[in-house]
Coordinates of C-alpha atoms and ligand atoms in Angstrom, one line a residue:
X1 CA 0.0 0.0 0.0
X2 CA 1.3 3.4 -1.0
X3 CA 0.6 5.9 1.8
X4 CA 2.5 8.9 0.5
X5 CA 1.3 10.7 -2.7
X6 CA 1.9 13.8 -4.6
X7 CA 3.2 16.4 -4.2
X8 CA -0.3 17.7 -5.1
X9 CA -1.1 21.3 -5.7
X10 CA -3.6 22.7 -3.1
X11 CA -5.2 26.0 -3.6
X12 CA -5.2 26.6 0.2
X13 CA -2.0 25.0 1.2
X14 CA 0.4 25.3 -1.7
X15 CA 2.4 22.1 -2.5
X16 CA 1.0 19.4 -0.3
X17 CA 2.7 16.1 0.4
X18 CA -0.3 13.8 1.0
X19 CA -0.2 11.1 3.7
X20 CA -3.0 8.6 3.4
X21 CA -3.8 6.5 6.5
X22 CA -6.9 4.5 5.5
X23 CA -8.1 2.1 2.8
X24 CA -9.9 3.4 -0.2
X25 CA -13.3 4.9 0.4
X26 CA -13.4 4.2 4.2
X27 CA -15.6 6.8 5.7
X28 CA -18.5 7.5 8.1
X29 CA -20.2 9.7 5.5
X30 CA -21.2 9.1 1.9
X31 CA -21.4 12.7 0.7
X32 CA -23.4 13.3 -2.4
X33 CA -20.6 15.4 -3.8
X34 CA -17.7 13.0 -2.9
X35 CA -15.1 13.0 -5.7
X36 CA -14.1 9.4 -4.8
X37 CA -17.6 8.1 -5.4
X38 CA -20.0 6.4 -3.0
X39 CA -18.5 5.1 0.3
X40 CA -17.8 1.3 0.0
X41 CA -16.5 0.8 3.5
X42 CA -18.9 2.7 5.9
X43 CA -17.6 2.6 9.4
X44 CA -17.4 4.7 12.6
X45 CA -14.7 2.6 14.3
X46 CA -11.3 4.2 14.7
X47 CA -8.6 1.6 14.2
X48 CA -4.9 1.0 13.0
X49 CA -5.6 0.1 9.4
X50 CA -1.9 0.0 8.9
X51 CA 1.1 -0.1 11.3
X52 CA 2.3 3.5 12.0
X53 CA 5.9 2.4 11.1
X54 CA 4.8 1.4 7.5
X55 CA 3.4 4.9 6.9
X56 CA 6.2 6.8 8.6
X57 CA 8.9 4.8 6.6
X58 CA 7.3 6.0 3.4
X59 CA 7.3 9.6 4.5
X60 CA 11.0 9.2 5.6
X61 CA 11.9 7.7 2.1
X62 CA 10.2 10.6 0.3
X63 CA 11.9 13.3 2.4
X64 CA 15.3 11.5 2.0
X65 CA 14.9 11.3 -1.7
X66 CA 13.2 14.6 -2.6
X67 CA 14.1 16.8 0.3
X68 CA 11.6 18.8 2.2
X69 CA 12.0 21.9 -0.1
X70 CA 9.8 20.0 -2.6
X71 CA 6.7 20.6 -0.6
X72 CA 5.1 23.3 1.6
X73 CA 3.0 21.2 4.0
X74 CA 2.4 17.6 5.0
X75 CA -1.3 16.8 4.8
X76 CA -2.9 13.8 6.4
X77 CA -5.9 13.2 4.2
X78 CA -6.6 10.4 1.8
X79 CA -9.2 8.1 0.4
X80 CA -11.8 8.6 3.0
X81 CA -12.0 10.0 6.6
X82 CA -8.4 10.1 8.0
X83 CA -9.6 10.5 11.7
X84 CA -10.8 6.9 11.5
X85 CA -7.1 6.0 11.7
X86 CA -5.4 5.7 15.1
X87 CA -2.9 6.5 16.5
X88 CA -2.6 9.9 14.7
X89 CA -0.4 11.3 17.5
X90 CA 2.3 8.7 16.8
X91 CA 2.3 9.7 13.1
X92 CA 2.4 13.4 13.9
X93 CA 5.3 13.0 16.3
X94 CA 7.3 10.9 13.8
X95 CA 6.6 13.3 10.9
X96 CA 7.7 16.2 13.1
X97 CA 11.1 14.6 13.4
X98 CA 11.4 14.4 9.6
X99 CA 10.4 17.9 8.6
X100 CA 9.7 21.4 10.0
X101 CA 7.0 21.9 7.4
X102 CA 3.4 22.5 8.9
X103 CA 1.4 19.4 9.6
X104 CA -2.2 19.6 8.4
X105 CA -5.3 17.4 8.9
X106 CA -8.2 17.5 6.5
X107 CA -11.3 15.9 8.1
X108 CA -15.0 15.8 7.8
X109 CA -15.1 16.9 11.5
X110 CA -17.5 14.2 12.5
X111 CA -15.5 12.8 15.4
X112 CA -14.2 15.9 17.0
X113 CA -16.4 15.3 20.0
X114 CA -14.2 12.2 20.7
X115 CA -11.7 13.1 23.5
X116 CA -9.2 10.5 22.4
X117 CA -9.1 11.9 18.9
X118 CA -8.7 15.4 20.2
X119 CA -5.7 14.4 22.2
X120 CA -4.2 12.6 19.2
X121 CA -4.5 15.6 16.9
X122 CA -3.5 18.3 19.4
X123 CA 0.0 18.5 17.8
X124 CA -1.2 19.3 14.3
X125 CA -0.6 22.9 13.1
X126 CA -3.8 23.2 11.0
X127 CA -7.0 21.2 11.2
X128 CA -9.4 21.7 8.3
X129 CA -12.9 20.4 9.1
X130 CA -16.0 20.6 6.9
X131 CA -19.4 22.0 7.8
X132 CA -21.9 21.7 5.0
X133 CA -25.1 21.1 6.9
X134 CA -27.0 23.3 9.4
X135 CA -29.5 20.7 10.8
X136 CA -30.1 16.9 10.9
X137 CA -32.1 17.0 7.7
X138 CA -29.5 18.8 5.6
X139 CA -26.8 16.6 7.2
X140 CA -28.8 13.5 6.1
X141 CA -29.3 14.8 2.6
X142 CA -25.8 16.1 1.9
X143 CA -23.4 14.1 4.0
X144 CA -25.5 10.9 4.3
X145 CA -23.7 9.9 7.6
X146 CA -23.7 6.5 9.3
X147 CA -26.9 6.0 11.2
X148 CA -25.7 6.7 14.7
X149 CA -24.1 10.1 13.9
X150 CA -26.3 12.9 15.1
X151 CA -25.9 16.4 13.6
X152 CA -26.0 18.2 17.0
X153 CA -23.4 16.0 18.6
X154 CA -21.1 16.4 15.6
X155 CA -21.6 20.2 15.5
X156 CA -21.1 20.7 19.2
X157 CA -18.0 18.6 19.0
X158 CA -16.7 21.0 16.3
X159 CA -17.5 24.1 18.3
X160 CA -15.9 22.8 21.5
X161 CA -12.8 21.5 19.7
X162 CA -12.4 24.8 17.9
X163 CA -12.3 26.7 21.2
X164 CA -9.7 24.3 22.8
X165 CA -7.4 23.6 19.9
X166 CA -4.1 25.5 20.0
X167 CA -3.4 25.4 16.3
X168 CA -5.3 27.0 13.5
X169 CA -8.8 25.8 12.4
X170 CA -9.8 26.5 8.8
X171 CA -13.4 25.6 8.1
X172 CA -14.6 24.5 4.7
X173 CA -18.2 24.7 3.5
X174 CA -19.1 22.7 0.3
X175 CA -22.0 24.4 -1.4
X176 CA -24.2 22.3 -3.6
X177 CA -26.9 23.8 -5.8
X178 CA -30.4 23.2 -4.5
X179 CA -29.2 21.7 -1.2
X180 CA -27.6 24.4 0.9
X181 CA -27.1 27.4 -1.4
X182 CA -30.4 29.3 -1.0
X183 CA -30.5 32.4 1.2
X184 CA -32.3 30.7 4.1
X185 CA -29.7 27.9 4.2
X186 CA -26.8 30.3 4.0
X187 CA -28.3 32.3 6.9
X188 CA -28.6 29.1 8.9
X189 CA -25.0 28.2 8.0
X190 CA -23.8 31.7 9.0
X191 CA -25.4 31.2 12.4
X192 CA -23.8 27.8 12.9
X193 CA -20.4 29.1 11.8
X194 CA -20.6 32.1 14.2
X195 CA -20.0 29.7 17.1
X196 CA -17.0 28.0 15.7
X197 CA -13.6 29.7 16.5
X198 CA -12.0 29.6 13.1
X199 CA -9.1 31.6 11.5
X200 CA -10.5 31.1 7.9
X201 CA -13.7 30.0 6.2
X202 CA -13.5 28.6 2.7
X203 CA -16.3 27.9 0.3
X204 CA -15.8 25.0 -2.0
X205 CA -18.0 23.7 -4.9
X206 CA -18.2 20.3 -6.5
X207 CA -15.6 21.0 -9.2
X208 CA -14.8 17.4 -9.8
X209 CA -17.1 14.5 -10.7
X210 CA -19.4 13.9 -7.8
X211 CA -20.7 10.6 -6.3
X212 CA -24.3 11.3 -7.4
X213 CA -25.8 12.6 -10.7
X214 CA -27.6 15.9 -10.2
X215 CA -25.0 17.4 -7.9
X216 CA -24.3 20.8 -9.4
X217 CA -22.1 23.9 -8.8
X218 CA -24.1 26.9 -7.5
X219 CA -24.5 30.0 -9.7
X220 CA -21.9 32.7 -9.7
X221 CA -24.3 35.2 -8.0
X222 CA -25.1 32.7 -5.3
X223 CA -21.4 32.1 -4.6
X224 CA -20.9 35.9 -4.3
X225 CA -23.7 36.1 -1.8
X226 CA -22.4 33.2 0.1
X227 CA -18.9 34.7 0.3
X228 CA -20.4 37.9 1.7
X229 CA -22.7 36.3 4.2
X230 CA -20.2 33.8 5.5
X231 CA -17.2 36.1 5.3
X232 CA -15.5 33.3 3.3
X233 CA -13.0 32.9 0.5
X234 CA -13.9 30.8 -2.6
X235 CA -11.3 28.1 -3.1
X236 CA -12.1 28.1 -6.9
X237 CA -10.8 31.7 -7.1
X238 CA -7.4 30.8 -5.8
X239 CA -4.4 30.0 -8.0
X240 CA -3.0 26.5 -8.2
X241 CA 0.5 25.2 -8.8
X242 CA 1.8 21.9 -10.3
X243 CA 1.7 18.2 -9.4
X244 CA 4.9 16.4 -8.5
X245 CA 5.3 12.6 -8.2
X246 CA 8.0 10.2 -7.2
X247 CA 6.7 7.2 -9.2
X248 CA 9.0 5.9 -11.9
X249 CA 6.4 5.3 -14.7
X250 CA 3.5 7.3 -16.1
X251 CA 0.7 4.9 -15.2
X252 CA 1.7 4.5 -11.5
X253 CA 2.2 8.3 -11.3
X254 CA -1.4 8.9 -12.3
X255 CA -3.0 6.0 -10.4
X256 CA -1.4 7.0 -7.1
X257 CA -2.8 10.6 -7.5
X258 CA -6.3 9.7 -8.8
X259 CA -6.8 7.3 -5.9
X260 CA -7.2 10.4 -3.7
X261 CA -7.8 13.1 -6.2
X262 CA -9.5 12.7 -9.6
X263 CA -7.7 14.5 -12.3
X264 CA -8.8 16.2 -15.5
X265 CA -7.3 15.0 -18.8
X266 CA -5.5 18.4 -19.1
X267 CA -4.0 18.1 -15.7
X268 CA -2.7 14.6 -16.4
X269 CA -1.2 15.7 -19.7
X270 CA 0.6 18.6 -18.1
X271 CA 1.9 16.4 -15.2
X272 CA 3.2 13.7 -17.6
X273 CA 4.8 16.4 -19.8
X274 CA 6.6 17.9 -16.9
X275 CA 7.6 14.6 -15.4
X276 CA 8.4 12.4 -18.4
X277 CA 8.7 14.8 -21.4
X278 CA 6.6 14.7 -24.6
X279 CA 5.0 11.3 -25.5
X280 CA 1.9 9.8 -27.0
X281 CA -0.9 11.0 -24.7
X282 CA -3.5 9.2 -26.9
X283 CA -2.0 5.7 -26.3
X284 CA -1.6 6.5 -22.6
X285 CA -5.3 7.5 -22.1
X286 CA -6.5 4.5 -24.1
X287 CA -4.5 2.3 -21.7
X288 CA -5.7 4.2 -18.6
X289 CA -9.4 3.9 -19.7
X290 CA -9.1 0.1 -20.3
X291 CA -8.2 -0.5 -16.6
X292 CA -11.0 -1.9 -14.6
X293 CA -10.2 0.3 -11.6
X294 CA -10.2 3.6 -13.5
X295 CA -13.4 5.4 -14.5
X296 CA -13.4 8.0 -17.3
X297 CA -16.2 10.5 -17.0
X298 CA -17.3 13.9 -18.3
X299 CA -18.2 16.6 -15.9
X300 CA -18.5 20.4 -16.3
X301 CA -17.4 20.1 -19.9
X302 CA -14.1 18.3 -19.1
X303 CA -12.9 14.7 -19.2
X304 CA -11.9 13.4 -15.7
X305 CA -10.2 10.1 -14.6
X306 CA -10.9 8.8 -11.2
X307 CA -10.1 5.6 -9.3
X308 CA -12.8 3.1 -8.3
X309 CA -12.5 0.1 -6.1
X310 CA -12.9 -3.3 -7.9
X311 CA -13.4 -5.3 -4.7
Ligands
SF4_401 S1 -16.3 13.9 0.8 FE1 -15.0 13.2 2.5 S2 -16.4 12.9 4.2 FE2 -17.6 12.9 2.3 S3 -17.8 10.8 1.7 FE3 -16.0 11.6 0.6 S4 -14.3 11.1 1.9 FE4 -16.2 10.9 3.2

């Protein structure tokens, strides 16, 4: 299992070295907008999916080979919900010894009420939770959580964590047309966000192929209103840098990235050109499309490639 991927360009973080801690599509939500498709391993149990040493060794190998000037941050993220992994504190401690770069956790925020998890992530520099819903019904419709998760418990966990956490908390709101982008929903989100102690609020939109048909990007005027009401920055308006990979062949390079991050055909072409020089893109895309674990799809007028589990 490859746990380290990228470096991936992140609009918010710059060049992000991704560290994946969990098996593909392991999550306690199945968000309608998820760019990895529907959740195939729905669980709420935190466990050591892999020995910490296995993950840490791969981070060490990357840093030894590429040096830590090749990335701006180390981001614990991945193919599902990374806080389902334990022990995150051992990972954080070991990564700290390998690089001084900021350590970031991207999470759906569902388990921040859990005291053990809070202790484990107290050493991260930045925690980036998501808050898309404003009540149980919107939570059920957008995030489709595992049955026992209640909106109020999740939300209060986020509020409480935000007030106790010593690092920075950057909140992300995914806006989906017709679900949480009307003025009433935005006002309710504003009220919810007002109790969270957050350094930054970002608005995101489903810019890559979503899990469900019918998920759409809100209108430009709606996004403007949302930015004003929520005091937020739009992620889509931020510049993006280039992908970097350590894999030795073109196919593995693309597979290791799209497992966590679907890529448009244009992005793949540009990555392969910069990494391997000019070559026959047509043959490459034919080969990629013929794999059983890769899905080619059209979304917002572009061709995307994303990974899918064949288990
Ligand atoms: S978007 Fe994140 S939280 Fe939602 S289903 Fe996908 S991996 Fe899970």
